[in-house]
Amino acid sequence: MERLPFITGNWKMNKTVGEAIHLVRELKSAMSGIKGVEVAVAPPFTSLYAVHQELEGSSIGLAAQNLYWEEKGAFTGEVSPLMLKEVGCHYVIVGHSERRQFFGETDETVNRRIKAALTQGLKVIFCIGETLGEREEGKTFLLIEKQIEGGLRGLGDQEMRNIVIAYEPVWAIGTGKTATPEQAEEVHRFIREKLEKLYSQKISEEIRIQYGGSVTPENVKGLMNQPNIDGALVGGASLKADSFSKIVRFKEL
Ligand code: 13P
């Protein structure tokens, strides 16, 4: 089964509007003519509209980093699925470990966000991953299973077509400690098998599973060579056009 590789840059809380426009201009030129890989960037909310305008006519997609599940109303500080759609987002990242860690996200709130995003026609990058403590206690697979079951609860086959999963071991995020290709592959395979049990072989073969956690131009190829790793969710190395475009061009490295 051929799955189109998908590389996303998660800018986290970085870049002013001016800096975002500058980076995206550099990215457009660094990536012109590239084929056989899907690319998206996820700037902060404040830069989404400006980046959308800058991306017009380019094949780089736009993603938001979070959303709220209500349509509108008295929810100070939150942003709705429709608002994201309107500023040009194709994707939204949901359940990133930083949201789970610092902002109280649970499998249940992640599930509500995913459903709301899909209702508005946004595709979802659904993040899962274990902490170092959980890995050391041998609970990685248990935890991944729980996050998948909780996050995807109630979603049918059709909805799964608009989901990308990002496996991001928390201990590898921003630490420079990448999971080895074998360590990542082991979990990716487990995720695919779990999806086969929950859905079907077809869904599990079609779904793309990104790896995230200290991905760099140096390690991307080894990761992408694994049969069940279909892309990357890149943090730090997505903030510079040079390193991000090298990651996107991993086939040429
Ligand atoms: P780093 O690439 O900075 O480790 O971040 C990974 C990540 O959290 C992407 O969502």
PDB file of C-alpha atoms and ligand atoms in Angstrom:
ATOM      1  CA  MET A   1       0.000   0.000   0.000  1.00  0.00           C
ATOM      2  CA  GLU A   2       1.510   3.314  -1.137  1.00  0.00           C
ATOM      3  CA  ARG A   3       0.780   6.142   1.246  1.00  0.00           C
ATOM      4  CA  LEU A   4       1.683   9.715   0.258  1.00  0.00           C
ATOM      5  CA  PRO A   5       4.300  10.959   2.759  1.00  0.00           C
ATOM      6  CA  PHE A   6       3.047  13.870   4.829  1.00  0.00           C
ATOM      7  CA  ILE A   7       5.384  16.343   6.539  1.00  0.00           C
ATOM      8  CA  THR A   8       3.925  19.014   8.830  1.00  0.00           C
ATOM      9  CA  GLY A   9       5.754  21.870  10.541  1.00  0.00           C
ATOM     10  CA  ASN A  10       4.313  22.617  13.984  1.00  0.00           C
ATOM     11  CA  TRP A  11       5.549  26.104  14.762  1.00  0.00           C
ATOM     12  CA  LYS A  12       4.119  25.979  18.320  1.00  0.00           C
ATOM     13  CA  MET A  13       4.188  29.437  20.003  1.00  0.00           C
ATOM     14  CA  ASN A  14       6.752  30.910  17.625  1.00  0.00           C
ATOM     15  CA  LYS A  15       6.782  33.625  14.926  1.00  0.00           C
ATOM     16  CA  THR A  16       5.088  37.000  14.815  1.00  0.00           C
ATOM     17  CA  VAL A  17       2.982  37.731  11.739  1.00  0.00           C
ATOM     18  CA  GLY A  18       5.938  39.403  10.035  1.00  0.00           C
ATOM     19  CA  GLU A  19       8.253  36.485  10.814  1.00  0.00           C
ATOM     20  CA  ALA A  20       5.637  33.978   9.683  1.00  0.00           C
ATOM     21  CA  ILE A  21       5.253  35.676   6.304  1.00  0.00           C
ATOM     22  CA  HIS A  22       9.012  35.775   5.895  1.00  0.00           C
ATOM     23  CA  LEU A  23       9.404  32.060   6.671  1.00  0.00           C
ATOM     24  CA  VAL A  24       6.585  31.006   4.399  1.00  0.00           C
ATOM     25  CA  ARG A  25       8.034  33.012   1.487  1.00  0.00           C
ATOM     26  CA  GLU A  26      11.331  31.211   1.947  1.00  0.00           C
ATOM     27  CA  LEU A  27       9.556  27.867   2.180  1.00  0.00           C
ATOM     28  CA  LYS A  28       7.641  28.456  -1.031  1.00  0.00           C
ATOM     29  CA  SER A  29      10.802  29.046  -2.971  1.00  0.00           C
ATOM     30  CA  ALA A  30      12.723  26.223  -1.262  1.00  0.00           C
ATOM     31  CA  MET A  31       9.936  23.784  -2.092  1.00  0.00           C
ATOM     32  CA  SER A  32       8.924  24.791  -5.570  1.00  0.00           C
ATOM     33  CA  GLY A  33       8.618  21.883  -7.923  1.00  0.00           C
ATOM     34  CA  ILE A  34       8.639  19.262  -5.195  1.00  0.00           C
ATOM     35  CA  LYS A  35       6.469  16.222  -5.862  1.00  0.00           C
ATOM     36  CA  GLY A  36       5.460  13.020  -4.123  1.00  0.00           C
ATOM     37  CA  VAL A  37       5.095  14.515  -0.658  1.00  0.00           C
ATOM     38  CA  GLU A  38       2.341  16.472   1.063  1.00  0.00           C
ATOM     39  CA  VAL A  39       3.465  19.441   3.163  1.00  0.00           C
ATOM     40  CA  ALA A  40       1.646  21.625   5.690  1.00  0.00           C
ATOM     41  CA  VAL A  41       2.597  24.302   8.194  1.00  0.00           C
ATOM     42  CA  ALA A  42       0.886  25.038  11.505  1.00  0.00           C
ATOM     43  CA  PRO A  43       1.500  28.655  12.575  1.00  0.00           C
ATOM     44  CA  PRO A  44      -0.048  30.200  15.710  1.00  0.00           C
ATOM     45  CA  PHE A  45      -3.661  31.434  15.362  1.00  0.00           C
ATOM     46  CA  THR A  46      -2.532  35.049  14.949  1.00  0.00           C
ATOM     47  CA  SER A  47      -0.651  34.282  11.725  1.00  0.00           C
ATOM     48  CA  LEU A  48      -3.091  31.871  10.079  1.00  0.00           C
ATOM     49  CA  TYR A  49      -4.830  34.366   7.831  1.00  0.00           C
ATOM     50  CA  ALA A  50      -1.644  36.078   6.690  1.00  0.00           C
ATOM     51  CA  VAL A  51       0.015  32.731   5.981  1.00  0.00           C
ATOM     52  CA  HIS A  52      -3.081  31.550   4.119  1.00  0.00           C
ATOM     53  CA  GLN A  53      -2.886  34.575   1.826  1.00  0.00           C
ATOM     54  CA  GLU A  54       0.821  34.018   1.301  1.00  0.00           C
ATOM     55  CA  LEU A  55       0.213  30.343   0.447  1.00  0.00           C
ATOM     56  CA  GLU A  56      -2.404  31.031  -2.205  1.00  0.00           C
ATOM     57  CA  GLY A  57      -1.559  29.052  -5.322  1.00  0.00           C
ATOM     58  CA  SER A  58       1.087  26.975  -3.533  1.00  0.00           C
ATOM     59  CA  SER A  59       0.736  23.299  -2.679  1.00  0.00           C
ATOM     60  CA  ILE A  60       1.671  23.834   0.992  1.00  0.00           C
ATOM     61  CA  GLY A  61      -1.327  23.226   3.237  1.00  0.00           C
ATOM     62  CA  LEU A  62      -2.350  25.191   6.315  1.00  0.00           C
ATOM     63  CA  ALA A  63      -2.968  23.686   9.742  1.00  0.00           C
ATOM     64  CA  ALA A  64      -4.042  25.165  13.082  1.00  0.00           C
ATOM     65  CA  GLN A  65      -2.571  23.918  16.357  1.00  0.00           C
ATOM     66  CA  ASN A  66      -5.808  23.511  18.310  1.00  0.00           C
ATOM     67  CA  LEU A  67      -9.531  24.360  18.281  1.00  0.00           C
ATOM     68  CA  TYR A  68     -12.562  24.342  20.549  1.00  0.00           C
ATOM     69  CA  TRP A  69     -15.572  22.105  19.949  1.00  0.00           C
ATOM     70  CA  GLU A  70     -18.403  24.643  20.273  1.00  0.00           C
ATOM     71  CA  GLU A  71     -19.593  26.577  17.220  1.00  0.00           C
ATOM     72  CA  LYS A  72     -19.646  29.982  18.907  1.00  0.00           C
ATOM     73  CA  GLY A  73     -20.583  31.749  22.106  1.00  0.00           C
ATOM     74  CA  ALA A  74     -19.244  32.702  25.498  1.00  0.00           C
ATOM     75  CA  PHE A  75     -15.962  30.783  25.463  1.00  0.00           C
ATOM     76  CA  THR A  76     -13.367  33.478  26.037  1.00  0.00           C
ATOM     77  CA  GLY A  77     -10.048  32.724  24.431  1.00  0.00           C
ATOM     78  CA  GLU A  78     -11.248  29.847  22.265  1.00  0.00           C
ATOM     79  CA  VAL A  79     -11.425  29.448  18.477  1.00  0.00           C
ATOM     80  CA  SER A  80     -14.128  27.475  16.636  1.00  0.00           C
ATOM     81  CA  PRO A  81     -13.796  24.998  13.744  1.00  0.00           C
ATOM     82  CA  LEU A  82     -15.676  27.370  11.413  1.00  0.00           C
ATOM     83  CA  MET A  83     -13.275  30.208  12.227  1.00  0.00           C
ATOM     84  CA  LEU A  84     -10.333  28.005  11.273  1.00  0.00           C
ATOM     85  CA  LYS A  85     -12.014  26.888   8.090  1.00  0.00           C
ATOM     86  CA  GLU A  86     -12.722  30.492   7.164  1.00  0.00           C
ATOM     87  CA  VAL A  87      -9.080  31.582   7.486  1.00  0.00           C
ATOM     88  CA  GLY A  88      -8.063  28.821   5.113  1.00  0.00           C
ATOM     89  CA  CYS A  89      -7.079  25.878   7.345  1.00  0.00           C
ATOM     90  CA  HIS A  90      -7.199  22.404   5.859  1.00  0.00           C
ATOM     91  CA  TYR A  91      -5.921  20.634   8.940  1.00  0.00           C
ATOM     92  CA  VAL A  92      -5.941  21.039  12.694  1.00  0.00           C
ATOM     93  CA  ILE A  93      -3.580  19.421  15.177  1.00  0.00           C
ATOM     94  CA  VAL A  94      -5.500  17.924  18.106  1.00  0.00           C
ATOM     95  CA  GLY A  95      -4.266  16.414  21.364  1.00  0.00           C
ATOM     96  CA  HIS A  96      -0.637  17.504  21.170  1.00  0.00           C
ATOM     97  CA  SER A  97       1.190  16.374  24.307  1.00  0.00           C
ATOM     98  CA  GLU A  98       1.903  19.986  25.249  1.00  0.00           C
ATOM     99  CA  ARG A  99      -1.852  20.589  25.343  1.00  0.00           C
ATOM    100  CA  ARG A 100      -2.358  17.443  27.380  1.00  0.00           C
ATOM    101  CA  GLN A 101       0.502  18.374  29.751  1.00  0.00           C
ATOM    102  CA  PHE A 102      -0.001  22.115  30.232  1.00  0.00           C
ATOM    103  CA  PHE A 103      -3.633  22.762  29.346  1.00  0.00           C
ATOM    104  CA  GLY A 104      -5.491  19.840  30.853  1.00  0.00           C
ATOM    105  CA  GLU A 105      -6.510  18.047  27.643  1.00  0.00           C
ATOM    106  CA  THR A 106      -7.875  14.559  28.220  1.00  0.00           C
ATOM    107  CA  ASP A 107      -8.813  11.768  25.827  1.00  0.00           C
ATOM    108  CA  GLU A 108     -12.407  12.943  26.206  1.00  0.00           C
ATOM    109  CA  THR A 109     -11.772  16.583  25.295  1.00  0.00           C
ATOM    110  CA  VAL A 110      -9.516  15.456  22.455  1.00  0.00           C
ATOM    111  CA  ASN A 111     -12.379  13.318  21.154  1.00  0.00           C
ATOM    112  CA  ARG A 112     -14.810  16.251  21.287  1.00  0.00           C
ATOM    113  CA  ARG A 113     -12.356  18.449  19.411  1.00  0.00           C
ATOM    114  CA  ILE A 114     -11.772  15.827  16.718  1.00  0.00           C
ATOM    115  CA  LYS A 115     -15.496  15.393  16.125  1.00  0.00           C
ATOM    116  CA  ALA A 116     -16.074  19.150  15.922  1.00  0.00           C
ATOM    117  CA  ALA A 117     -13.204  19.598  13.461  1.00  0.00           C
ATOM    118  CA  LEU A 118     -14.489  16.839  11.169  1.00  0.00           C
ATOM    119  CA  THR A 119     -17.989  18.316  11.199  1.00  0.00           C
ATOM    120  CA  GLN A 120     -16.599  21.469   9.601  1.00  0.00           C
ATOM    121  CA  GLY A 121     -14.608  19.531   7.018  1.00  0.00           C
ATOM    122  CA  LEU A 122     -11.229  20.050   8.674  1.00  0.00           C
ATOM    123  CA  LYS A 123      -8.804  17.161   8.577  1.00  0.00           C
ATOM    124  CA  VAL A 124      -7.241  16.211  11.887  1.00  0.00           C
ATOM    125  CA  ILE A 125      -3.675  15.456  12.925  1.00  0.00           C
ATOM    126  CA  PHE A 126      -4.380  13.449  16.071  1.00  0.00           C
ATOM    127  CA  CYS A 127      -1.380  13.284  18.428  1.00  0.00           C
ATOM    128  CA  ILE A 128      -0.614  10.462  20.814  1.00  0.00           C
ATOM    129  CA  GLY A 129       2.479   9.373  22.705  1.00  0.00           C
ATOM    130  CA  GLU A 130       3.865   8.183  26.022  1.00  0.00           C
ATOM    131  CA  THR A 131       6.001   9.980  28.594  1.00  0.00           C
ATOM    132  CA  LEU A 132       9.428   8.711  29.631  1.00  0.00           C
ATOM    133  CA  GLY A 133       7.962   7.408  32.917  1.00  0.00           C
ATOM    134  CA  GLU A 134       5.280   5.457  31.081  1.00  0.00           C
ATOM    135  CA  ARG A 135       7.870   3.964  28.728  1.00  0.00           C
ATOM    136  CA  GLU A 136      10.148   2.970  31.594  1.00  0.00           C
ATOM    137  CA  GLU A 137       7.263   1.312  33.398  1.00  0.00           C
ATOM    138  CA  GLY A 138       6.530  -0.720  30.265  1.00  0.00           C
ATOM    139  CA  LYS A 139       3.178   0.988  29.730  1.00  0.00           C
ATOM    140  CA  THR A 140       3.746   2.414  26.247  1.00  0.00           C
ATOM    141  CA  PHE A 141       1.368   0.120  24.366  1.00  0.00           C
ATOM    142  CA  LEU A 142      -1.310   0.287  27.040  1.00  0.00           C
ATOM    143  CA  LEU A 143      -1.225   4.062  26.968  1.00  0.00           C
ATOM    144  CA  ILE A 144      -1.239   4.280  23.170  1.00  0.00           C
ATOM    145  CA  GLU A 145      -4.212   1.935  23.071  1.00  0.00           C
ATOM    146  CA  LYS A 146      -6.097   4.049  25.606  1.00  0.00           C
ATOM    147  CA  GLN A 147      -5.357   7.275  23.731  1.00  0.00           C
ATOM    148  CA  ILE A 148      -6.527   5.761  20.427  1.00  0.00           C
ATOM    149  CA  GLU A 149      -9.715   4.305  21.880  1.00  0.00           C
ATOM    150  CA  GLY A 150     -10.540   7.500  23.774  1.00  0.00           C
ATOM    151  CA  GLY A 151      -9.595   9.975  21.065  1.00  0.00           C
ATOM    152  CA  LEU A 152     -11.363   8.162  18.222  1.00  0.00           C
ATOM    153  CA  ARG A 153     -14.444   7.046  20.168  1.00  0.00           C
ATOM    154  CA  GLY A 154     -17.560   7.155  18.018  1.00  0.00           C
ATOM    155  CA  LEU A 155     -15.795   7.820  14.714  1.00  0.00           C
ATOM    156  CA  GLY A 156     -16.854   5.723  11.724  1.00  0.00           C
ATOM    157  CA  ASP A 157     -14.912   4.502   8.698  1.00  0.00           C
ATOM    158  CA  GLN A 158     -15.770   7.559   6.625  1.00  0.00           C
ATOM    159  CA  GLU A 159     -14.492   9.927   9.307  1.00  0.00           C
ATOM    160  CA  MET A 160     -11.259   7.969   9.649  1.00  0.00           C
ATOM    161  CA  ARG A 161     -10.393   8.956   6.077  1.00  0.00           C
ATOM    162  CA  ASN A 162      -9.850  12.509   7.355  1.00  0.00           C
ATOM    163  CA  ILE A 163      -7.563  11.540  10.221  1.00  0.00           C
ATOM    164  CA  VAL A 164      -3.777  11.481  10.308  1.00  0.00           C
ATOM    165  CA  ILE A 165      -2.160  10.079  13.430  1.00  0.00           C
ATOM    166  CA  ALA A 166       1.014  11.594  14.854  1.00  0.00           C
ATOM    167  CA  TYR A 167       2.991   9.393  17.203  1.00  0.00           C
ATOM    168  CA  GLU A 168       5.083  11.690  19.357  1.00  0.00           C
ATOM    169  CA  PRO A 169       6.859  10.104  22.309  1.00  0.00           C
ATOM    170  CA  VAL A 170       6.879  12.911  24.885  1.00  0.00           C
ATOM    171  CA  TRP A 171      10.459  12.119  25.905  1.00  0.00           C
ATOM    172  CA  ALA A 172      11.638  12.837  22.359  1.00  0.00           C
ATOM    173  CA  ILE A 173       9.960  16.229  21.964  1.00  0.00           C
ATOM    174  CA  GLY A 174      12.349  19.172  22.028  1.00  0.00           C
ATOM    175  CA  THR A 175      14.987  17.079  23.772  1.00  0.00           C
ATOM    176  CA  GLY A 176      17.185  16.141  20.850  1.00  0.00           C
ATOM    177  CA  LYS A 177      16.565  12.507  21.839  1.00  0.00           C
ATOM    178  CA  THR A 178      14.861  10.986  18.798  1.00  0.00           C
ATOM    179  CA  ALA A 179      13.314   7.580  19.044  1.00  0.00           C
ATOM    180  CA  THR A 180      15.411   5.206  16.968  1.00  0.00           C
ATOM    181  CA  PRO A 181      13.737   4.215  13.684  1.00  0.00           C
ATOM    182  CA  GLU A 182      13.152   0.753  15.210  1.00  0.00           C
ATOM    183  CA  GLN A 183      11.609   2.144  18.409  1.00  0.00           C
ATOM    184  CA  ALA A 184       9.283   4.385  16.408  1.00  0.00           C
ATOM    185  CA  GLU A 185       8.408   1.640  13.916  1.00  0.00           C
ATOM    186  CA  GLU A 186       7.451  -0.724  16.724  1.00  0.00           C
ATOM    187  CA  VAL A 187       4.821   1.719  17.990  1.00  0.00           C
ATOM    188  CA  HIS A 188       3.647   2.711  14.502  1.00  0.00           C
ATOM    189  CA  ARG A 189       3.062  -0.944  13.680  1.00  0.00           C
ATOM    190  CA  PHE A 190       1.143  -1.380  16.917  1.00  0.00           C
ATOM    191  CA  ILE A 191      -1.039   1.646  16.064  1.00  0.00           C
ATOM    192  CA  ARG A 192      -1.808   0.248  12.615  1.00  0.00           C
ATOM    193  CA  GLU A 193      -2.722  -3.144  14.061  1.00  0.00           C
ATOM    194  CA  LYS A 194      -4.975  -1.501  16.615  1.00  0.00           C
ATOM    195  CA  LEU A 195      -6.758   0.424  13.845  1.00  0.00           C
ATOM    196  CA  GLU A 196      -7.267  -2.775  11.928  1.00  0.00           C
ATOM    197  CA  LYS A 197      -9.003  -4.275  14.962  1.00  0.00           C
ATOM    198  CA  LEU A 198     -11.120  -1.159  15.558  1.00  0.00           C
ATOM    199  CA  TYR A 199     -11.951  -0.522  11.886  1.00  0.00           C
ATOM    200  CA  SER A 200     -10.762  -2.607   8.975  1.00  0.00           C
ATOM    201  CA  GLN A 201      -7.634  -3.668   7.164  1.00  0.00           C
ATOM    202  CA  LYS A 202      -8.401  -1.108   4.472  1.00  0.00           C
ATOM    203  CA  ILE A 203      -8.639   1.804   6.922  1.00  0.00           C
ATOM    204  CA  SER A 204      -5.493   0.702   8.737  1.00  0.00           C
ATOM    205  CA  GLU A 205      -3.562   0.483   5.478  1.00  0.00           C
ATOM    206  CA  GLU A 206      -4.762   3.841   4.200  1.00  0.00           C
ATOM    207  CA  ILE A 207      -4.212   5.941   7.296  1.00  0.00           C
ATOM    208  CA  ARG A 208      -1.002   7.919   7.535  1.00  0.00           C
ATOM    209  CA  ILE A 209       1.006   7.850  10.751  1.00  0.00           C
ATOM    210  CA  GLN A 210       3.531  10.641  11.270  1.00  0.00           C
ATOM    211  CA  TYR A 211       6.414  10.446  13.715  1.00  0.00           C
ATOM    212  CA  GLY A 212       7.246  13.511  15.839  1.00  0.00           C
ATOM    213  CA  GLY A 213      10.043  14.218  18.306  1.00  0.00           C
ATOM    214  CA  SER A 214      13.376  15.870  17.430  1.00  0.00           C
ATOM    215  CA  VAL A 215      13.100  15.145  13.700  1.00  0.00           C
ATOM    216  CA  THR A 216      16.016  16.745  11.808  1.00  0.00           C
ATOM    217  CA  PRO A 217      17.469  16.563   8.283  1.00  0.00           C
ATOM    218  CA  GLU A 218      20.012  14.132   9.758  1.00  0.00           C
ATOM    219  CA  ASN A 219      17.572  11.554  11.098  1.00  0.00           C
ATOM    220  CA  VAL A 220      14.514  11.920   8.845  1.00  0.00           C
ATOM    221  CA  LYS A 221      15.607   9.437   6.205  1.00  0.00           C
ATOM    222  CA  GLY A 222      16.151   6.573   8.639  1.00  0.00           C
ATOM    223  CA  LEU A 223      12.724   7.182  10.118  1.00  0.00           C
ATOM    224  CA  MET A 224      10.985   7.501   6.745  1.00  0.00           C
ATOM    225  CA  ASN A 225      12.565   4.256   5.566  1.00  0.00           C
ATOM    226  CA  GLN A 226      10.475   2.328   8.062  1.00  0.00           C
ATOM    227  CA  PRO A 227       7.432   0.667   6.506  1.00  0.00           C
ATOM    228  CA  ASN A 228       4.876   2.125   8.912  1.00  0.00           C
ATOM    229  CA  ILE A 229       6.262   5.666   9.210  1.00  0.00           C
ATOM    230  CA  ASP A 230       4.466   7.850   6.679  1.00  0.00           C
ATOM    231  CA  GLY A 231       5.627  11.310   7.595  1.00  0.00           C
ATOM    232  CA  ALA A 232       6.833  13.642  10.291  1.00  0.00           C
ATOM    233  CA  LEU A 233       5.430  16.272  12.623  1.00  0.00           C
ATOM    234  CA  VAL A 234       8.360  18.616  13.011  1.00  0.00           C
ATOM    235  CA  GLY A 235       8.765  21.196  15.785  1.00  0.00           C
ATOM    236  CA  GLY A 236      12.095  23.000  16.182  1.00  0.00           C
ATOM    237  CA  ALA A 237      13.491  22.114  12.762  1.00  0.00           C
ATOM    238  CA  SER A 238      10.376  23.537  11.051  1.00  0.00           C
ATOM    239  CA  LEU A 239      11.194  27.076  12.191  1.00  0.00           C
ATOM    240  CA  LYS A 240      13.946  27.524   9.601  1.00  0.00           C
ATOM    241  CA  ALA A 241      13.335  27.192   5.866  1.00  0.00           C
ATOM    242  CA  ASP A 242      16.645  25.466   5.341  1.00  0.00           C
ATOM    243  CA  SER A 243      16.146  22.587   7.776  1.00  0.00           C
ATOM    244  CA  PHE A 244      12.423  22.159   7.076  1.00  0.00           C
ATOM    245  CA  SER A 245      12.884  22.037   3.309  1.00  0.00           C
ATOM    246  CA  LYS A 246      15.672  19.473   3.716  1.00  0.00           C
ATOM    247  CA  ILE A 247      13.313  17.315   5.786  1.00  0.00           C
ATOM    248  CA  VAL A 248      10.606  17.672   3.132  1.00  0.00           C
ATOM    249  CA  ARG A 249      13.162  16.648   0.494  1.00  0.00           C
ATOM    250  CA  PHE A 250      14.166  13.573   2.492  1.00  0.00           C
ATOM    251  CA  LYS A 251      14.106  11.390  -0.614  1.00  0.00           C
ATOM    252  CA  GLU A 252      16.965  13.440  -2.080  1.00  0.00           C
ATOM    253  CA  LEU A 253      19.161  13.241   1.056  1.00  0.00           C
TER     254      LEU A 253
HETATM  255  P1  13P B   1      10.503  18.904  18.150  1.00  0.00           P
HETATM  256  O1  13P B   1      10.682  18.551  16.700  1.00  0.00           O
HETATM  257  O2  13P B   1      10.952  20.304  18.488  1.00  0.00           O
HETATM  258  O3  13P B   1      11.055  17.856  19.059  1.00  0.00           O
HETATM  259  O4  13P B   1       8.908  18.932  18.407  1.00  0.00           O
HETATM  260  C1  13P B   1       8.133  17.860  18.011  1.00  0.00           C
HETATM  261  C2  13P B   1       6.716  18.206  18.157  1.00  0.00           C
HETATM  262  O5  13P B   1       6.194  18.301  19.237  1.00  0.00           O
HETATM  263  C3  13P B   1       5.947  18.455  16.929  1.00  0.00           C
HETATM  264  O6  13P B   1       4.583  18.550  17.194  1.00  0.00           O
END
